[in-house]
Amino acid sequence: YLLKVKIFNGKTVRWITKQQCHFGYRTSIFKKRKRWIILEAEFEFTKADPKILQKISSDTIKLRAKKYPPNLKCPGSFFKNIVIKEIRPLSLQKALLKEIDPQHIKYGKLASGHLLDQVGAKGLTIGGVAVAEYHGNLIYNKGNGRSADVKKLANLLKQKVKKRFGIVLEEEVQYL
């Protein structure tokens, strides 16, 4: 529904088109051009039944509250889900598809949380940072975590998934 975005690039203010935003799964030009500031966005929406929209909104809010309790110090899902058609080499893609229950593939993506669950990620802790007991792709600060703890835990999880499945997980979060 996005038409265009007004940005400030540090020198000038200008509009860029939706195509110039280079949107993809969990990516855009804004992840590459970190200094750009989004000032405005223009959308064109279609009409829909308010009751259906309210139901979608309510269901989403309930799911988020269940996954991410309000006081939990976390960024949400830590690793990107894996786009099946992008797995290379194709032999790895085929092998993975034979091993993974299709219920863990939605909209052409394999849930990273499922792979993390399979390698025993739930409950792992390094320093003051831990993986949730109920979700392998949720890393949170227990209260005294440090950035070094986050990176160590993320690297450990990536190593475990790479060793078991041959898949390299990519962080969804951005380090500052």
PDB file of C-alpha atoms in Angstrom:
ATOM      1  CA  TYR A   1       0.000   0.000   0.000  1.00  0.00           C
ATOM      2  CA  LEU A   2       3.046   2.261   0.207  1.00  0.00           C
ATOM      3  CA  LEU A   3       3.408   4.756  -2.625  1.00  0.00           C
ATOM      4  CA  LYS A   4       6.407   6.854  -1.618  1.00  0.00           C
ATOM      5  CA  VAL A   5       8.598   7.929   1.305  1.00  0.00           C
ATOM      6  CA  LYS A   6      10.001  11.343   2.170  1.00  0.00           C
ATOM      7  CA  ILE A   7      13.543  11.067   3.503  1.00  0.00           C
ATOM      8  CA  PHE A   8      16.274  13.340   4.796  1.00  0.00           C
ATOM      9  CA  ASN A   9      19.689  12.021   3.750  1.00  0.00           C
ATOM     10  CA  GLY A  10      21.731  14.400   5.895  1.00  0.00           C
ATOM     11  CA  LYS A  11      21.798  17.118   3.245  1.00  0.00           C
ATOM     12  CA  THR A  12      18.504  17.259   1.409  1.00  0.00           C
ATOM     13  CA  VAL A  13      14.882  16.274   1.802  1.00  0.00           C
ATOM     14  CA  ARG A  14      13.389  14.299  -1.066  1.00  0.00           C
ATOM     15  CA  TRP A  15      10.752  11.748  -1.961  1.00  0.00           C
ATOM     16  CA  ILE A  16      11.695   8.241  -3.067  1.00  0.00           C
ATOM     17  CA  THR A  17       9.366   5.720  -4.662  1.00  0.00           C
ATOM     18  CA  LYS A  18       8.342   2.379  -3.227  1.00  0.00           C
ATOM     19  CA  GLN A  19      10.616   0.734  -5.807  1.00  0.00           C
ATOM     20  CA  GLN A  20      13.580   2.857  -4.672  1.00  0.00           C
ATOM     21  CA  CYS A  21      13.038   1.529  -1.133  1.00  0.00           C
ATOM     22  CA  HIS A  22      14.130  -1.959  -2.335  1.00  0.00           C
ATOM     23  CA  PHE A  23      11.842  -3.772   0.065  1.00  0.00           C
ATOM     24  CA  GLY A  24      12.465  -7.470   0.595  1.00  0.00           C
ATOM     25  CA  TYR A  25      12.015  -9.957   3.394  1.00  0.00           C
ATOM     26  CA  ARG A  26      13.138  -8.048   6.488  1.00  0.00           C
ATOM     27  CA  THR A  27      15.245  -5.664   4.424  1.00  0.00           C
ATOM     28  CA  SER A  28      15.109  -2.327   2.610  1.00  0.00           C
ATOM     29  CA  ILE A  29      17.330   0.539   1.506  1.00  0.00           C
ATOM     30  CA  PHE A  30      16.956   1.925   5.024  1.00  0.00           C
ATOM     31  CA  LYS A  31      19.042  -0.908   6.474  1.00  0.00           C
ATOM     32  CA  LYS A  32      21.857   0.038   4.105  1.00  0.00           C
ATOM     33  CA  ARG A  33      21.468   3.815   4.414  1.00  0.00           C
ATOM     34  CA  LYS A  34      21.300   4.010   8.175  1.00  0.00           C
ATOM     35  CA  ARG A  35      21.716   7.787   8.269  1.00  0.00           C
ATOM     36  CA  TRP A  36      18.577   8.379   6.239  1.00  0.00           C
ATOM     37  CA  ILE A  37      15.686   9.638   8.318  1.00  0.00           C
ATOM     38  CA  ILE A  38      12.146   8.854   7.239  1.00  0.00           C
ATOM     39  CA  LEU A  39      10.042  11.997   7.536  1.00  0.00           C
ATOM     40  CA  GLU A  40       6.785  10.985   5.881  1.00  0.00           C
ATOM     41  CA  ALA A  41       5.197   8.169   3.953  1.00  0.00           C
ATOM     42  CA  GLU A  42       2.277   8.199   1.559  1.00  0.00           C
ATOM     43  CA  PHE A  43      -0.064   5.206   1.314  1.00  0.00           C
ATOM     44  CA  GLU A  44      -3.078   4.231  -0.746  1.00  0.00           C
ATOM     45  CA  PHE A  45      -5.362   1.810   1.057  1.00  0.00           C
ATOM     46  CA  THR A  46      -8.246  -0.244  -0.182  1.00  0.00           C
ATOM     47  CA  LYS A  47     -11.563  -0.431   1.638  1.00  0.00           C
ATOM     48  CA  ALA A  48     -12.254  -3.458   3.798  1.00  0.00           C
ATOM     49  CA  ASP A  49     -14.820  -4.665   6.293  1.00  0.00           C
ATOM     50  CA  PRO A  50     -14.041  -3.002   9.663  1.00  0.00           C
ATOM     51  CA  LYS A  51     -15.091  -6.154  11.564  1.00  0.00           C
ATOM     52  CA  ILE A  52     -12.577  -8.266   9.642  1.00  0.00           C
ATOM     53  CA  LEU A  53      -9.831  -5.682  10.179  1.00  0.00           C
ATOM     54  CA  GLN A  54     -10.631  -5.506  13.905  1.00  0.00           C
ATOM     55  CA  LYS A  55     -10.414  -9.313  14.167  1.00  0.00           C
ATOM     56  CA  ILE A  56      -7.026  -9.378  12.408  1.00  0.00           C
ATOM     57  CA  SER A  57      -5.766  -6.603  14.684  1.00  0.00           C
ATOM     58  CA  SER A  58      -7.067  -8.281  17.842  1.00  0.00           C
ATOM     59  CA  ASP A  59      -5.558 -11.663  16.895  1.00  0.00           C
ATOM     60  CA  THR A  60      -2.186 -10.042  16.171  1.00  0.00           C
ATOM     61  CA  ILE A  61      -2.159  -8.193  19.497  1.00  0.00           C
ATOM     62  CA  LYS A  62      -3.020 -11.403  21.399  1.00  0.00           C
ATOM     63  CA  LEU A  63      -0.246 -13.335  19.659  1.00  0.00           C
ATOM     64  CA  ARG A  64       2.315 -10.598  20.370  1.00  0.00           C
ATOM     65  CA  ALA A  65       1.303 -10.417  24.047  1.00  0.00           C
ATOM     66  CA  LYS A  66       1.749 -14.186  24.343  1.00  0.00           C
ATOM     67  CA  LYS A  67       5.161 -14.243  22.624  1.00  0.00           C
ATOM     68  CA  TYR A  68       6.518 -10.991  24.023  1.00  0.00           C
ATOM     69  CA  PRO A  69       5.236 -10.125  27.491  1.00  0.00           C
ATOM     70  CA  PRO A  70       5.187  -6.337  28.074  1.00  0.00           C
ATOM     71  CA  ASN A  71       8.151  -6.255  30.493  1.00  0.00           C
ATOM     72  CA  LEU A  72      10.375  -8.588  28.476  1.00  0.00           C
ATOM     73  CA  LYS A  73      13.574  -6.822  27.399  1.00  0.00           C
ATOM     74  CA  CYS A  74      13.928  -8.236  23.908  1.00  0.00           C
ATOM     75  CA  PRO A  75      13.983  -7.090  20.285  1.00  0.00           C
ATOM     76  CA  GLY A  76      11.381  -9.644  19.170  1.00  0.00           C
ATOM     77  CA  SER A  77      12.483 -12.434  16.858  1.00  0.00           C
ATOM     78  CA  PHE A  78      16.269 -12.376  16.765  1.00  0.00           C
ATOM     79  CA  PHE A  79      17.034 -14.277  13.552  1.00  0.00           C
ATOM     80  CA  LYS A  80      15.362 -13.982  10.158  1.00  0.00           C
ATOM     81  CA  ASN A  81      13.312 -16.895   8.952  1.00  0.00           C
ATOM     82  CA  ILE A  82      14.860 -18.828   6.059  1.00  0.00           C
ATOM     83  CA  VAL A  83      13.442 -18.240   2.577  1.00  0.00           C
ATOM     84  CA  ILE A  84      13.348 -21.776   1.181  1.00  0.00           C
ATOM     85  CA  LYS A  85      13.877 -20.829  -2.476  1.00  0.00           C
ATOM     86  CA  GLU A  86      17.042 -18.895  -1.548  1.00  0.00           C
ATOM     87  CA  ILE A  87      18.812 -21.871   0.094  1.00  0.00           C
ATOM     88  CA  ARG A  88      21.932 -22.786  -1.872  1.00  0.00           C
ATOM     89  CA  PRO A  89      23.222 -25.181  -2.948  1.00  0.00           C
ATOM     90  CA  LEU A  90      20.029 -26.845  -4.134  1.00  0.00           C
ATOM     91  CA  SER A  91      21.209 -30.122  -2.613  1.00  0.00           C
ATOM     92  CA  LEU A  92      21.068 -28.453   0.835  1.00  0.00           C
ATOM     93  CA  GLN A  93      17.574 -27.140   0.075  1.00  0.00           C
ATOM     94  CA  LYS A  94      16.370 -30.625  -0.933  1.00  0.00           C
ATOM     95  CA  ALA A  95      17.977 -32.301   2.083  1.00  0.00           C
ATOM     96  CA  LEU A  96      16.434 -29.769   4.452  1.00  0.00           C
ATOM     97  CA  LEU A  97      12.986 -30.154   2.900  1.00  0.00           C
ATOM     98  CA  LYS A  98      13.187 -33.923   3.435  1.00  0.00           C
ATOM     99  CA  GLU A  99      14.089 -33.445   7.102  1.00  0.00           C
ATOM    100  CA  ILE A 100      11.709 -30.632   8.100  1.00  0.00           C
ATOM    101  CA  ASP A 101       8.008 -31.168   8.743  1.00  0.00           C
ATOM    102  CA  PRO A 102       6.121 -28.980   6.211  1.00  0.00           C
ATOM    103  CA  GLN A 103       4.053 -27.445   9.048  1.00  0.00           C
ATOM    104  CA  HIS A 104       7.155 -25.388   9.940  1.00  0.00           C
ATOM    105  CA  ILE A 105       7.209 -23.786   6.490  1.00  0.00           C
ATOM    106  CA  LYS A 106       4.795 -20.903   6.029  1.00  0.00           C
ATOM    107  CA  TYR A 107       4.615 -18.575   3.048  1.00  0.00           C
ATOM    108  CA  GLY A 108       7.781 -20.149   1.649  1.00  0.00           C
ATOM    109  CA  LYS A 109       9.778 -19.501   4.825  1.00  0.00           C
ATOM    110  CA  LEU A 110      11.176 -21.931   7.367  1.00  0.00           C
ATOM    111  CA  ALA A 111      10.909 -20.664  10.932  1.00  0.00           C
ATOM    112  CA  SER A 112      14.369 -20.075  12.415  1.00  0.00           C
ATOM    113  CA  GLY A 113      12.790 -20.740  15.791  1.00  0.00           C
ATOM    114  CA  HIS A 114      12.092 -24.315  14.737  1.00  0.00           C
ATOM    115  CA  LEU A 115      15.732 -24.923  13.778  1.00  0.00           C
ATOM    116  CA  LEU A 116      16.852 -23.316  17.021  1.00  0.00           C
ATOM    117  CA  ASP A 117      14.448 -25.506  18.988  1.00  0.00           C
ATOM    118  CA  GLN A 118      15.955 -28.571  17.293  1.00  0.00           C
ATOM    119  CA  VAL A 119      19.497 -27.649  18.412  1.00  0.00           C
ATOM    120  CA  GLY A 120      18.487 -27.081  22.027  1.00  0.00           C
ATOM    121  CA  ALA A 121      18.469 -23.287  22.072  1.00  0.00           C
ATOM    122  CA  LYS A 122      15.591 -22.865  24.531  1.00  0.00           C
ATOM    123  CA  GLY A 123      16.859 -21.749  27.931  1.00  0.00           C
ATOM    124  CA  LEU A 124      20.501 -21.288  26.893  1.00  0.00           C
ATOM    125  CA  THR A 125      22.179 -18.469  28.805  1.00  0.00           C
ATOM    126  CA  ILE A 126      25.386 -16.510  28.401  1.00  0.00           C
ATOM    127  CA  GLY A 127      26.028 -13.889  31.056  1.00  0.00           C
ATOM    128  CA  GLY A 128      22.872 -11.867  31.564  1.00  0.00           C
ATOM    129  CA  VAL A 129      21.291 -12.831  28.240  1.00  0.00           C
ATOM    130  CA  ALA A 130      19.130 -15.900  27.592  1.00  0.00           C
ATOM    131  CA  VAL A 131      16.969 -17.651  25.051  1.00  0.00           C
ATOM    132  CA  ALA A 132      13.341 -17.905  26.164  1.00  0.00           C
ATOM    133  CA  GLU A 133      12.256 -21.289  27.529  1.00  0.00           C
ATOM    134  CA  TYR A 134       9.245 -21.244  25.208  1.00  0.00           C
ATOM    135  CA  HIS A 135      10.737 -19.906  21.940  1.00  0.00           C
ATOM    136  CA  GLY A 136      14.165 -20.634  20.461  1.00  0.00           C
ATOM    137  CA  ASN A 137      14.263 -17.405  18.438  1.00  0.00           C
ATOM    138  CA  LEU A 138      13.646 -15.023  21.316  1.00  0.00           C
ATOM    139  CA  ILE A 139      16.765 -13.705  23.024  1.00  0.00           C
ATOM    140  CA  TYR A 140      16.185 -11.456  26.004  1.00  0.00           C
ATOM    141  CA  ASN A 141      18.100  -9.508  28.638  1.00  0.00           C
ATOM    142  CA  LYS A 142      17.565 -10.981  32.109  1.00  0.00           C
ATOM    143  CA  GLY A 143      18.388  -7.587  33.596  1.00  0.00           C
ATOM    144  CA  ASN A 144      22.159  -7.444  33.638  1.00  0.00           C
ATOM    145  CA  GLY A 145      23.020  -8.564  30.095  1.00  0.00           C
ATOM    146  CA  ARG A 146      25.737  -6.901  28.057  1.00  0.00           C
ATOM    147  CA  SER A 147      26.107  -6.484  24.322  1.00  0.00           C
ATOM    148  CA  ALA A 148      29.039  -8.934  24.382  1.00  0.00           C
ATOM    149  CA  ASP A 149      26.706 -11.550  25.920  1.00  0.00           C
ATOM    150  CA  VAL A 150      24.196 -11.038  23.107  1.00  0.00           C
ATOM    151  CA  LYS A 151      26.843 -11.470  20.417  1.00  0.00           C
ATOM    152  CA  LYS A 152      28.346 -14.555  22.090  1.00  0.00           C
ATOM    153  CA  LEU A 153      24.938 -16.179  22.430  1.00  0.00           C
ATOM    154  CA  ALA A 154      23.964 -15.297  18.860  1.00  0.00           C
ATOM    155  CA  ASN A 155      27.225 -16.757  17.535  1.00  0.00           C
ATOM    156  CA  LEU A 156      26.770 -19.945  19.566  1.00  0.00           C
ATOM    157  CA  LEU A 157      23.246 -20.382  18.189  1.00  0.00           C
ATOM    158  CA  LYS A 158      24.419 -19.754  14.633  1.00  0.00           C
ATOM    159  CA  GLN A 159      27.182 -22.348  15.044  1.00  0.00           C
ATOM    160  CA  LYS A 160      24.746 -24.947  16.376  1.00  0.00           C
ATOM    161  CA  VAL A 161      22.311 -24.468  13.471  1.00  0.00           C
ATOM    162  CA  LYS A 162      25.121 -24.434  10.888  1.00  0.00           C
ATOM    163  CA  LYS A 163      26.598 -27.654  12.291  1.00  0.00           C
ATOM    164  CA  ARG A 164      23.239 -29.489  12.452  1.00  0.00           C
ATOM    165  CA  PHE A 165      21.467 -28.185   9.327  1.00  0.00           C
ATOM    166  CA  GLY A 166      24.107 -26.470   7.165  1.00  0.00           C
ATOM    167  CA  ILE A 167      22.094 -23.237   7.342  1.00  0.00           C
ATOM    168  CA  VAL A 168      23.662 -19.911   8.267  1.00  0.00           C
ATOM    169  CA  LEU A 169      21.207 -17.870  10.316  1.00  0.00           C
ATOM    170  CA  GLU A 170      21.121 -14.120   9.761  1.00  0.00           C
ATOM    171  CA  GLU A 171      20.328 -11.703  12.540  1.00  0.00           C
ATOM    172  CA  GLU A 172      17.141  -9.741  12.083  1.00  0.00           C
ATOM    173  CA  VAL A 173      18.337  -7.248  14.680  1.00  0.00           C
ATOM    174  CA  GLN A 174      20.836  -4.554  13.834  1.00  0.00           C
ATOM    175  CA  TYR A 175      23.744  -3.882  16.137  1.00  0.00           C
ATOM    176  CA  LEU A 176      24.420  -0.236  16.937  1.00  0.00           C
TER     177      LEU A 176
END
